[in-house]
Coordinates of C-alpha atoms and ligand atoms in Angstrom, one line a residue:
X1 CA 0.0 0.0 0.0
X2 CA 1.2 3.4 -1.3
X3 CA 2.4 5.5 2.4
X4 CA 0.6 8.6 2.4
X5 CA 1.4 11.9 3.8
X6 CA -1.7 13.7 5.5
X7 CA 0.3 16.6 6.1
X8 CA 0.0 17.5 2.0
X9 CA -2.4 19.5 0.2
X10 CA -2.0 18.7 -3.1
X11 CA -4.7 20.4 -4.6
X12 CA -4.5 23.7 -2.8
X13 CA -1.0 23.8 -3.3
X14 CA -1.1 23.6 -6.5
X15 CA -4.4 26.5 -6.3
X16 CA -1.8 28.8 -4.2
X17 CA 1.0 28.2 -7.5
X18 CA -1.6 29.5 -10.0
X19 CA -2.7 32.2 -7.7
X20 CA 0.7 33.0 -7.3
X21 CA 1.6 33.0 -10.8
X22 CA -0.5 35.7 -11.5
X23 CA -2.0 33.9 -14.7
X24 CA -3.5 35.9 -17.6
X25 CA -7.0 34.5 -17.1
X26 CA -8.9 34.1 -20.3
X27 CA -10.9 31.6 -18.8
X28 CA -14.2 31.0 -16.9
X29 CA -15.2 32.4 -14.5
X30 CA -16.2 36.0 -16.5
X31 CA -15.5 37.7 -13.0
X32 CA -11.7 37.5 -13.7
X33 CA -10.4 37.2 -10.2
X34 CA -13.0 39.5 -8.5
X35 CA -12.2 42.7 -11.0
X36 CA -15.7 42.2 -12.9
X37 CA -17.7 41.8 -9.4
X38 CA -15.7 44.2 -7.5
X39 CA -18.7 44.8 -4.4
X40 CA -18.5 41.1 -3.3
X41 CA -14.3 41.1 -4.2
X42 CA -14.4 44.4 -1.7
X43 CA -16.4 42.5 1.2
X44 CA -14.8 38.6 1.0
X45 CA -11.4 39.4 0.0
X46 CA -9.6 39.5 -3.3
X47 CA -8.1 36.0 -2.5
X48 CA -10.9 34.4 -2.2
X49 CA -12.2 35.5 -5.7
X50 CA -8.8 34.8 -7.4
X51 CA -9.1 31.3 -6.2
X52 CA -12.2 30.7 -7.6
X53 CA -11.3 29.1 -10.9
X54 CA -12.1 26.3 -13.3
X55 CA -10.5 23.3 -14.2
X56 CA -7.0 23.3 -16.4
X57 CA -4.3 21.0 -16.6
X58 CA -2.4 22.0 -13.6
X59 CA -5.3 22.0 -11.7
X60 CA -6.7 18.9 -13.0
X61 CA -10.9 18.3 -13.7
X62 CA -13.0 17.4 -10.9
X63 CA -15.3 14.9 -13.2
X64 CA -12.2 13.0 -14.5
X65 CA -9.2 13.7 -12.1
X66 CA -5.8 11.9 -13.4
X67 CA -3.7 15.0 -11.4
X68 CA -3.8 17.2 -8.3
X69 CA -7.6 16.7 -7.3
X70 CA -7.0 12.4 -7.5
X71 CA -4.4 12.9 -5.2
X72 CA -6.4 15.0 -3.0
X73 CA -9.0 12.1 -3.3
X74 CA -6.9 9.3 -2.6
X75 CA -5.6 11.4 0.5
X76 CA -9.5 11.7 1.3
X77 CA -9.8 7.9 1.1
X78 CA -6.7 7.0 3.3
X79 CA -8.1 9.0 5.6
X80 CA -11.1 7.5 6.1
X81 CA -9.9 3.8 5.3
X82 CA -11.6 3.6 2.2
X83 CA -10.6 2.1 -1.5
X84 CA -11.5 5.4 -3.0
X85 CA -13.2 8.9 -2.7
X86 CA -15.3 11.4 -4.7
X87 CA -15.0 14.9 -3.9
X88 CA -18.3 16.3 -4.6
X89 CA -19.7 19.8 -4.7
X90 CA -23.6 19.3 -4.6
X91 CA -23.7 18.2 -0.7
X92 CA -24.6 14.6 0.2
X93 CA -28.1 14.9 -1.1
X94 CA -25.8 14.4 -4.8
X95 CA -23.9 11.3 -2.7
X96 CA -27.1 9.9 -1.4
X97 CA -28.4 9.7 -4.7
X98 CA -24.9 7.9 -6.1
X99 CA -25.1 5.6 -4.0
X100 CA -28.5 4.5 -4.8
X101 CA -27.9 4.9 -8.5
X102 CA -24.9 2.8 -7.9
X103 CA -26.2 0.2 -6.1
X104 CA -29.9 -0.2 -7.9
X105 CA -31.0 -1.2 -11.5
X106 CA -34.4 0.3 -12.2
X107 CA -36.9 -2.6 -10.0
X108 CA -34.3 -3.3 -7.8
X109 CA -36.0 -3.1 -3.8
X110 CA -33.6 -1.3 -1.7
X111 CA -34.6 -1.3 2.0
X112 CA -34.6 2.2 3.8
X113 CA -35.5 3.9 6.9
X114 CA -39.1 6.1 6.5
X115 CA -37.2 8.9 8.0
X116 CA -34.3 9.0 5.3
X117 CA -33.9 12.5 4.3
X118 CA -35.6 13.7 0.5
X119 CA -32.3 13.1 -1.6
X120 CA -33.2 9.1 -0.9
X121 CA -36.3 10.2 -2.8
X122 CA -34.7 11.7 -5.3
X123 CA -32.1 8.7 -5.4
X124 CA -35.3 6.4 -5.9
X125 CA -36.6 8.5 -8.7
X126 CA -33.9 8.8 -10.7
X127 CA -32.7 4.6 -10.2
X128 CA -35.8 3.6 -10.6
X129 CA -35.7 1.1 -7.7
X130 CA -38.1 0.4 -5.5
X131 CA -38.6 1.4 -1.9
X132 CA -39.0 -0.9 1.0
X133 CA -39.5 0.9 4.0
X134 CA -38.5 -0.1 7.1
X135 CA -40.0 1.8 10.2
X136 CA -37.2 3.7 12.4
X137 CA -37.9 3.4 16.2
X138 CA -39.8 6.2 17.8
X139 CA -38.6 7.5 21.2
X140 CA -42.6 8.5 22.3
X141 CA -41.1 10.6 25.2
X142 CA -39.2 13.2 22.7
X143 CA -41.3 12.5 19.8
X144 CA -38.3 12.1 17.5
X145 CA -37.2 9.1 15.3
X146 CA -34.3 7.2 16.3
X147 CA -32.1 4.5 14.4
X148 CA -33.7 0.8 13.0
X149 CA -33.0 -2.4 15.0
X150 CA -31.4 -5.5 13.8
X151 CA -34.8 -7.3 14.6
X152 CA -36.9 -5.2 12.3
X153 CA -34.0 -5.6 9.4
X154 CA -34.1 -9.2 9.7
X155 CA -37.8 -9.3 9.1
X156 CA -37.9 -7.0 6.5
X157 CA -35.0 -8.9 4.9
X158 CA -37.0 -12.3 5.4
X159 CA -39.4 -10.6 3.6
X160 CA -37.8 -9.3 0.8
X161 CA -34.8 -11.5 0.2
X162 CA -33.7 -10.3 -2.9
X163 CA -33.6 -6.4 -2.2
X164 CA -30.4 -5.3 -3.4
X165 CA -29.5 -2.6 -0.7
X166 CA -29.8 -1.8 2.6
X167 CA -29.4 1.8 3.4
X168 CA -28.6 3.4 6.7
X169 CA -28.8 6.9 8.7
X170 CA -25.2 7.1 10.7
X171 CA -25.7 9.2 12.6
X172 CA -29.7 10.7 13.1
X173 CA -29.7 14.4 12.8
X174 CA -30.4 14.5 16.9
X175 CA -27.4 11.8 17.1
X176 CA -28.7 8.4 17.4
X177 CA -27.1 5.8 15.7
X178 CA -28.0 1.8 14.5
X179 CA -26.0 -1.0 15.4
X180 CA -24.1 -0.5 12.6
X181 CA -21.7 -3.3 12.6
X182 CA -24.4 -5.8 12.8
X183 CA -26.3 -4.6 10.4
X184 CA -23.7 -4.7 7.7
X185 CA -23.0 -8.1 8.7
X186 CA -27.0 -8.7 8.3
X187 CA -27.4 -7.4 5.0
X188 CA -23.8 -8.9 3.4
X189 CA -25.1 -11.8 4.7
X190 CA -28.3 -11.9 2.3
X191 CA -25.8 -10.4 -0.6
X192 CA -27.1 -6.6 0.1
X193 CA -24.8 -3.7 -0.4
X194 CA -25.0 -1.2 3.1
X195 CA -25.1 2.4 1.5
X196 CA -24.7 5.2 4.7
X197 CA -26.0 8.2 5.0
X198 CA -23.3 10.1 6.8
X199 CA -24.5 13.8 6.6
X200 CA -24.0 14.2 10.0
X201 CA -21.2 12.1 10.6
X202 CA -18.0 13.0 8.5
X203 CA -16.4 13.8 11.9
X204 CA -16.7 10.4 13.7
X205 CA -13.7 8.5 12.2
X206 CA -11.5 10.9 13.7
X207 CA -12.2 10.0 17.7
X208 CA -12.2 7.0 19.0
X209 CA -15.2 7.6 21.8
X210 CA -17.4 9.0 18.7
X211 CA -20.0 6.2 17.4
X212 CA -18.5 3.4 14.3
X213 CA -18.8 4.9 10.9
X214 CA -19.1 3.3 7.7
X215 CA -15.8 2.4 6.7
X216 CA -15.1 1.0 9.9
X217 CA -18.1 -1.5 10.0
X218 CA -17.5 -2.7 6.7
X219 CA -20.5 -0.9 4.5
X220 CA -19.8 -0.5 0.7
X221 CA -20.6 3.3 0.8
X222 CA -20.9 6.2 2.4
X223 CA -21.9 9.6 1.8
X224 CA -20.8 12.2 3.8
X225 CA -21.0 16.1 4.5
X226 CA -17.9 17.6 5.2
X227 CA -19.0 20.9 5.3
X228 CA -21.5 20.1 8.2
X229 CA -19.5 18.9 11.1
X230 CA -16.0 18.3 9.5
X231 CA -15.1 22.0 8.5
X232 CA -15.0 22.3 5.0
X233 CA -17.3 24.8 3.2
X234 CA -20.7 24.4 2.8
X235 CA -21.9 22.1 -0.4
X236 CA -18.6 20.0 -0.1
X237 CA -19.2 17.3 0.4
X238 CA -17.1 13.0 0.2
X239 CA -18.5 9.9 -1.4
X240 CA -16.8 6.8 0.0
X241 CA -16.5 3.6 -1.5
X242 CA -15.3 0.5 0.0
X243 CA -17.2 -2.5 -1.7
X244 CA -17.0 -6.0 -3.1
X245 CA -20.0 -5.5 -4.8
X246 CA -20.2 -2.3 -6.5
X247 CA -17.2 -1.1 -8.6
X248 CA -15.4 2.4 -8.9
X249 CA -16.2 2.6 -12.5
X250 CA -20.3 2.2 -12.2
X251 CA -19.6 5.3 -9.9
X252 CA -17.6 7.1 -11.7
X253 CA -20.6 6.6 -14.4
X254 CA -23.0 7.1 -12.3
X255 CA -21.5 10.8 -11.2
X256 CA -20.6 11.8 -14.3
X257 CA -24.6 11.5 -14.9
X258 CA -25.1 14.8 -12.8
X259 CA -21.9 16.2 -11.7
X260 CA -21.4 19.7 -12.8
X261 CA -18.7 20.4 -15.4
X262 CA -17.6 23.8 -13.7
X263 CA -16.7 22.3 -9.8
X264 CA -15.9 25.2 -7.4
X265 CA -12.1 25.4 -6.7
X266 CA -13.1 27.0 -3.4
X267 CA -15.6 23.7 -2.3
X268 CA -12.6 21.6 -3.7
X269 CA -9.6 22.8 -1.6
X270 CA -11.7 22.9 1.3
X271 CA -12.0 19.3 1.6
X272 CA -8.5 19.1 1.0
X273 CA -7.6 21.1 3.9
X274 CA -10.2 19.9 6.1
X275 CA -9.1 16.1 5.5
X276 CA -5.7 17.6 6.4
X277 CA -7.0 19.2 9.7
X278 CA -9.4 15.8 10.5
X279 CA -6.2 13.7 9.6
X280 CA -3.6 15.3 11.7
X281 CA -5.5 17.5 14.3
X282 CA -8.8 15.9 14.4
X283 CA -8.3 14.0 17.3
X284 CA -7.4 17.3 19.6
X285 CA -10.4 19.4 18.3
X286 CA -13.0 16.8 18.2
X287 CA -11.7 15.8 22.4
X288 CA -12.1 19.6 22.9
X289 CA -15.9 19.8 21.0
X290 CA -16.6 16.8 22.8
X291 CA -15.9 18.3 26.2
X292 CA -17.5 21.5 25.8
X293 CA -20.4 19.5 24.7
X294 CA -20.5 16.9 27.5
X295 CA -19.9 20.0 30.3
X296 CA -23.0 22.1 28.3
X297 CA -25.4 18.6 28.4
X298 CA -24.6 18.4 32.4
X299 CA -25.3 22.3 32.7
X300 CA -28.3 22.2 30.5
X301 CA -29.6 19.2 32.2
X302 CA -29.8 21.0 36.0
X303 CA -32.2 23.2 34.3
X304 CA -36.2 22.8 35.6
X305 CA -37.7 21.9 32.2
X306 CA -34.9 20.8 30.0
X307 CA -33.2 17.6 28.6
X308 CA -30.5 17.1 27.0
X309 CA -30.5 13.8 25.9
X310 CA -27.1 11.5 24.7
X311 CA -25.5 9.1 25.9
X312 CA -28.3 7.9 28.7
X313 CA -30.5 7.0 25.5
X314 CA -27.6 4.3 24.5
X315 CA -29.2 0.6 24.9
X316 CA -32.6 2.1 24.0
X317 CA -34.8 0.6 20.9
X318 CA -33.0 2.0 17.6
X319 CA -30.3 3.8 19.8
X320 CA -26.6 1.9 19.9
X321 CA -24.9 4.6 20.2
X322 CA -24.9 8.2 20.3
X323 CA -22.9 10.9 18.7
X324 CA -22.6 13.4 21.4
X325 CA -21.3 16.3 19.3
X326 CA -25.2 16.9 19.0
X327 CA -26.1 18.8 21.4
X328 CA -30.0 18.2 21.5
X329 CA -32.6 19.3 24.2
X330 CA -35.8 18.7 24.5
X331 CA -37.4 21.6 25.7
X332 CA -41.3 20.2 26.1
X333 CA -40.8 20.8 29.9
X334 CA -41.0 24.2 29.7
X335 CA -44.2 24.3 28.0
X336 CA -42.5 25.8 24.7
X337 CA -42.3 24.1 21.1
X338 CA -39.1 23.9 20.0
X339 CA -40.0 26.2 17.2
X340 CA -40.7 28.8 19.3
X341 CA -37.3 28.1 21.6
X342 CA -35.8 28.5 18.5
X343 CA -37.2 32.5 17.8
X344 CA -36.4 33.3 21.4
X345 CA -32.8 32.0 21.4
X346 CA -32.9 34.0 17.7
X347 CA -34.4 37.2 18.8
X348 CA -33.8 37.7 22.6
X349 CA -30.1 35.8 22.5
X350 CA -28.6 36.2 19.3
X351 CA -28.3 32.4 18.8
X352 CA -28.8 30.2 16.0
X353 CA -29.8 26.7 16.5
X354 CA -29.5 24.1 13.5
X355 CA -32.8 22.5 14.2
X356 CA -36.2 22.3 15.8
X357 CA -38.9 20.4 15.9
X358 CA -42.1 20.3 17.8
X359 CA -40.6 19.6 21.1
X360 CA -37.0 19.7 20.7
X361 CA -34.0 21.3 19.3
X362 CA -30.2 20.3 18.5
X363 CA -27.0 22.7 18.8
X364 CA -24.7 21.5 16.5
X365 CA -21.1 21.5 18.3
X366 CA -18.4 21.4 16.3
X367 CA -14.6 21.8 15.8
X368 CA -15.2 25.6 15.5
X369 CA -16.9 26.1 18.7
X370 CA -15.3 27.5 21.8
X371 CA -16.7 27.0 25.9
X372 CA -17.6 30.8 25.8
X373 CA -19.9 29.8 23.2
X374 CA -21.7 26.7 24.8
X375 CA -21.6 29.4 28.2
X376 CA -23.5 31.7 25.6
X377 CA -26.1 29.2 25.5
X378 CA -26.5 27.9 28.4
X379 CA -26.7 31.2 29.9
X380 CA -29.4 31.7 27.1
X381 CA -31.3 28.0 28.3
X382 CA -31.0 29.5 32.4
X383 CA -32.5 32.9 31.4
X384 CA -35.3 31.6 29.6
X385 CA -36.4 29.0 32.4
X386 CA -36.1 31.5 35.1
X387 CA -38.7 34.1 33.2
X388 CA -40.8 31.0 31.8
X389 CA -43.7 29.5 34.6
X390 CA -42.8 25.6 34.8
X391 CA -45.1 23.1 33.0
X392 CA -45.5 19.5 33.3
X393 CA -44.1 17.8 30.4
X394 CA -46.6 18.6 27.9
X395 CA -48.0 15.5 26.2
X396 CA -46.2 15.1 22.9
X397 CA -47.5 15.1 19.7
X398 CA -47.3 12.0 17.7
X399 CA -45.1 11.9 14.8
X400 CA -48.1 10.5 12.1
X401 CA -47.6 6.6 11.6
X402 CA -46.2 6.6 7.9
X403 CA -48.7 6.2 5.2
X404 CA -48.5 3.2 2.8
X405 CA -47.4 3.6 -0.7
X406 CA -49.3 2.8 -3.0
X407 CA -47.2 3.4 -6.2
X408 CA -43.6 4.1 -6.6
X409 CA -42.5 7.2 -6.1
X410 CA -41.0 7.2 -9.3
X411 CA -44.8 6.2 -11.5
X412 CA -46.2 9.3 -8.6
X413 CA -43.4 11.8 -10.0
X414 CA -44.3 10.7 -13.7
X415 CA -48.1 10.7 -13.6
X416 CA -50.6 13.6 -13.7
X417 CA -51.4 15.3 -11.1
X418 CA -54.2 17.9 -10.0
X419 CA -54.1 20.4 -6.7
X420 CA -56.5 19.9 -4.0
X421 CA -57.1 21.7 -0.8
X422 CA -55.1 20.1 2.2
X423 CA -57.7 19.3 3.9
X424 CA -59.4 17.5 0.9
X425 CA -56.4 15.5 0.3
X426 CA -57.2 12.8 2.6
X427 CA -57.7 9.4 0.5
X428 CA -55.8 10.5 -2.1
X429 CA -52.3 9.5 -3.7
X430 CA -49.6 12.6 -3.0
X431 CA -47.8 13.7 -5.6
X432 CA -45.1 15.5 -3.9
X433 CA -43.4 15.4 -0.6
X434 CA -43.9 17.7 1.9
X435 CA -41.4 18.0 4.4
X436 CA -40.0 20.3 7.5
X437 CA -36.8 21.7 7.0
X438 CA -34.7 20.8 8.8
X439 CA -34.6 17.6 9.0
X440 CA -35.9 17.5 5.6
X441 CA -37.6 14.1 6.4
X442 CA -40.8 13.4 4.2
X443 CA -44.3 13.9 6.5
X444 CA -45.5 12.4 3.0
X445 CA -43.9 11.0 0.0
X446 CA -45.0 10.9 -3.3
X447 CA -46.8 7.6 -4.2
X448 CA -48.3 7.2 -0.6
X449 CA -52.2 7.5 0.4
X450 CA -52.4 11.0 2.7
X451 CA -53.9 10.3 5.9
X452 CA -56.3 12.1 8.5
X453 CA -53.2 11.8 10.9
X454 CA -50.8 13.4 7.9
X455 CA -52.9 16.3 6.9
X456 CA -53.1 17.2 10.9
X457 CA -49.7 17.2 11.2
X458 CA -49.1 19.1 8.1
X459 CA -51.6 20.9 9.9
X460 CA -50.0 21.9 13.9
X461 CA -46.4 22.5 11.1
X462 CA -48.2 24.7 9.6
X463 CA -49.5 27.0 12.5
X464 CA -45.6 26.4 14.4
X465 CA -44.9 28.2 11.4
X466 CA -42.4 25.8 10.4
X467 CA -40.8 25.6 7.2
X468 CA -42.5 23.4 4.8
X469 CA -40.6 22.2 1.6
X470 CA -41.9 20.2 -1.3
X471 CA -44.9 21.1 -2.2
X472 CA -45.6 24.3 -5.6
X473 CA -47.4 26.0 -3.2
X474 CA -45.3 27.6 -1.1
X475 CA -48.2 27.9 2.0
X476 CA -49.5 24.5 1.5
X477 CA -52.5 25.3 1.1
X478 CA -52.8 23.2 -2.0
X479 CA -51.6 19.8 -2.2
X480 CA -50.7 17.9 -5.3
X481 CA -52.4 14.6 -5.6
X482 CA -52.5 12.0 -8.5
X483 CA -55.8 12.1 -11.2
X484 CA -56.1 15.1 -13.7
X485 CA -57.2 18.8 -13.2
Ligands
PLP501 C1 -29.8 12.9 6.9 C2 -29.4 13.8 5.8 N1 -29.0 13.2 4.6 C3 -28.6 14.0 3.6 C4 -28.6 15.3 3.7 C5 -28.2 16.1 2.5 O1 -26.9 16.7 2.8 P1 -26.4 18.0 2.0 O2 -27.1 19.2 2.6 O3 -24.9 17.9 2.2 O4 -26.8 17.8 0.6 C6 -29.1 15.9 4.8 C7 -29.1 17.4 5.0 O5 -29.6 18.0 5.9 C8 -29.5 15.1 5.9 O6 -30.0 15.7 7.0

C-alpha cells in the first residue's frame, strides 16, 4: 500500500502556484479574479475570488481527475480507510443519490429507513428502484425518530430477500445511531450492499469515543457532509466507496450523470484542507468539541424543564450509540415548542440553532466552537427557564404513523397530477413530498395515500410556522395529488 502523507495538500498547493503565478486569465469564470464583481471582491477578500477558478491542466478536472484533485481524493480515502473517494460539490443529497444509482437497477427493492432524508427520494426516482420501508424506532417521550434495529432488518429482509440494498442513517440528525456493525454483517449476509448516510457524521472517524462509521463497520458506501460537522465549506461534500460488490467505474458513471462540469475550486480545496485538519488534528479538536459539549449537556440538564439527551439514551430501541457532538434538548418541559425556543434563542439571544422540531431542538457543536460559546447558550437556556412558569411535560405530539405507498414514487413523479385543498387530500395519492426543514424528512412522500393523521400534522407545522418544503405552493394550502385537473 502506497504510504501517504496527510500533512499534504495537493490540490490547494497547487491553487496557491496558479494564484501566485498571477496567470492571464482568459478563462471562466467572467469575474476574472474579482475585478468584474468588484462589491462582493471588496467585502470577501480578493483572495478568495482569485481562487475561484475552473479546471485546467495544472489544476486537474473534478469529473475525471488523473492530477492534483485524484491525489487529494486518494488522500480523502486514506483518511477515512476507504478504496477510494469522490469529492463532490452538490452536498450529500448528490452522494445519497450515487449511491442509490450505484447500487440499484431500475426494479431493484432497496430497503430504507421512512425517516431518510428527500435526496433518498430523489435517489429512488432517478434509479428507478423500488422502496421498501423499514420503520425507524420512535422514542414517544421526545417525539423524535431514532435508528432501525437489527430485529426489524431481519424481518424485513426475510421478507424481501432479494432487495439489493440496505441503506442506513449514521448518525440521526439529533445523534442516534444503529448497530451498525451488525447490520452490515446482516445485510452482506443476504448479498445486500449497506449504502450510509453520513450527513451528520463526516467527523466520527476521527475519535475513537465518537459512534462506528461506515468504513469502519464494513458498508460499501458512504456519503458524507464535510461541510456540516468536519469544516470544509458548505456544499462540499465525500463519497466513499469500499465494496465488493459495487465497482469504482459504475460510480464514476453514475456521477458523471449529474456532476457539474464547472466544480468550485473553493468547495474543492476545502475538503482538501479539512481532511488535512481531520487527519492530523482531528483528534485534539474533536476531544475539545466533545468536552464543551459533554460539560453544556450536564449544565443544560440541572435546568427545571430541560433535557438534554445523549448518551443515557444508548441501549434504548434503535439507539446503539450516540454521537454526542449533538447537542440536542428537549425543551417540552418548559411548555414551549421547540420552534418557538428557536425564535427566542434568535431574537432575545442572538443564537442560531441548526434545528427544531415540535418539542426539541439540536446545537450543533463542532470543531469551531469555543466554551464561551456553549456558556452563551446555556446562559441563554438558564435565562429563559427562570422568566418561563414551569409546565408539566406537555404531552407530545405523535409523529403520524407513515402512510402506505401505493405506487412508486417514481410512476407518482411521472403521472398527472391535479391540486386539492389540504384538507381535501385525505384518501388520495400525494404527488409531492412535503417535508419540515430541517430535518428534511418526508411527513408524506409521493406515491403514498395522505392520511387524516398526515394532513393534521401538516396541519399543527403549519401554525408552528415551520418551514415546509416540497410542495408548488409555497403555504400548502394546496396539495398535489395523483388524477387530472
Ligand atoms: C440525513 C441527511 N442526509 C442527507 C442530507 C443532504 O446533505 P447535503 O445538505 O450535504 O446535501 C441531509 C441534509 O440536511 C440530511 O440531514
Amino acid at each position: 500500500m502506497k504510504e501517504m502523507n496527510q500533512k499534504s495538500t495537493p490540490l490547494f498547493d497547487a491553487l496557491k502556484r496558479y494564484v501566485d503565478d498571477k496567470v492571464v486569465p482568459f478563462h471562466v469564470p467572467g469575474h476574472k479574479q474579482g475585478r468584474g464583481l468588484k462589491e462582493l471582491s471588496d467585502y470577501i477578500g480578493e483572495r478568495a475570488l482569485q481562487m475561484d477558478v475552473n479546471g485546467m491542466e495544472d489544476l486537474d478536472f473534478a469529473n475525471n481527475p488523473t492530477g492534483v484533485i485524484l491525489e487529494a481524493e486518494e488522500l480523502m480515502a486514506d483518511a477515512f480507510a476507504a478504496q477510494h473517494a469522490f469529492f463532490l460539490v452538490n452536498g450529500t443529497s448528490a452522494g445519497v443519490q450515487a449511491m442509490i444509482m450505484s447500487a440499484c437497477e431500475p426494479g431493484d427493492k432497496i430497503i430504507i429507513p421512512r425517516n431518510a432524508h428527500k435526496s433518498t427520494i430523489g435517489g429512488i426516482i432517478l434509479s428507478g428502484a423500488m422502496p421498501v420501508y423499514i420503520q425507524p424506532e420512535i422514542n414517544d417521550q421526545l417525539g423524535i425518530a431514532m435508528g432501525i434495529t437489527e430485529e426489524n432488518l431481519k424481518k424485513t429482509i426475510k421478507e424481501n430477500p432479494h432487495a439489493k440494498a440496505v441503506f442506513v442513517i449514521n448518525p440521526t440528525y439529533y445523534g442516534a445511531v444503529s448497530d451498525l456493525k451488525a447490520i452490515v454483517k446482516l445485510a452482506h449476509s443476504h448479498n445486500m450492499a449497506v449504502l450510509v448516510d453520513e450527513a451528520h457524521g463526516a467527523h466520527m472517524s476521527f475519535h475513537h469515543e465518537l459512534p462506528v462509521t461506515a468504513m469502519e463497520a464494513g458498508a460499501d458506501m458512504s456519503a458524507a457532509s464535510m461541510h456540516k460537522t468536519a469544516g470544509s465549506l458548505t456544499q462540499s461534500s465525500v463519497l466513499l466507496l469500499n465494496s465488493d460488490m459495487i465497482s469504482v467505474d459504475r460510480v464514476k458513471q453514475v456521477l458523471s450523470l449529474t456532476y457539474t462540469t464547472s466544480a468550485s475550486y473553493l468547495l474543492l480545496c476545502s475538503l482538501d484542507i479539512a481532511r488535512k485538519q481531520l487527519a492530523i488534528n482531528g483528534n485534539a479538536l474533536l476531544e475539545e468539541a466533545l468536552s464543551i459539549s459533554r460539560w453544556a449537556r450536564e449544565e443544560i440538564n440541572q435546568i427545571d424543564g430541560l433535557y438534554a439527551f445523549g448518551n443515557d439514551l444508548n441501549g434504548m430501541p434503535g439507539c446503539y450509540a450516540f454521537d454526542e457532538t449533538k447537542l440536542s434538548v428537549n425543551v417540552a418541559g418548559l411548555g414551549y415548542t421547540g420552534y418557538q425556543i428557536e425564535t427566542i434563542l434568535r431574537k432575545q439571544y442572538n443564537i442560531q440553532i441548526e434545528l427544531a422540531d415540535m418539542h426539541n431542538i439540536m446545537a450543533l457543536v463542532s470543531l469551531g466552537d469555543r466554551k464561551q460559546d456553549l456558556e452563551t447558550l446555556v446562559f441563554a437556556f438558564k435565562d429563559i427557564a427562570e422568566k418561563t412558569e414551569k409546565v408539566n411535560l406537555s404531552k407530545t405530539i405523535a409523529i403520524p404513523a407513515s402512510a402506505q405507498m401505493i405506487v412508486s414514487p417514481r410512476s407518482a413523479f411521472y403521472s398527472p397530477k391535479k391540486a386539492v385543498l389540504l384538507e381535501n387530500s385525505i384518501g388520495e395519492i400525494a404527488g409531492v413530498m412535503v417535508m419540515a426543514y430541517p430535518p428534511g424528512i418526508p411527513v408524506i412522500c409521493m406515491g403514498e395515500r395522505v392520511t387524516k393523521e398526515i394532513v393534521e400534522y401538516i396541519q399543527v407545522l403549519k401554525e408552528q410556522k415551520c418551514e415546509l418544503q416540497g410542495t408548488a405552493d409555497p403555504y400548502v394550502h394546496y396539495l398535489r395529488v395523483l388524477g387530472s385537473e
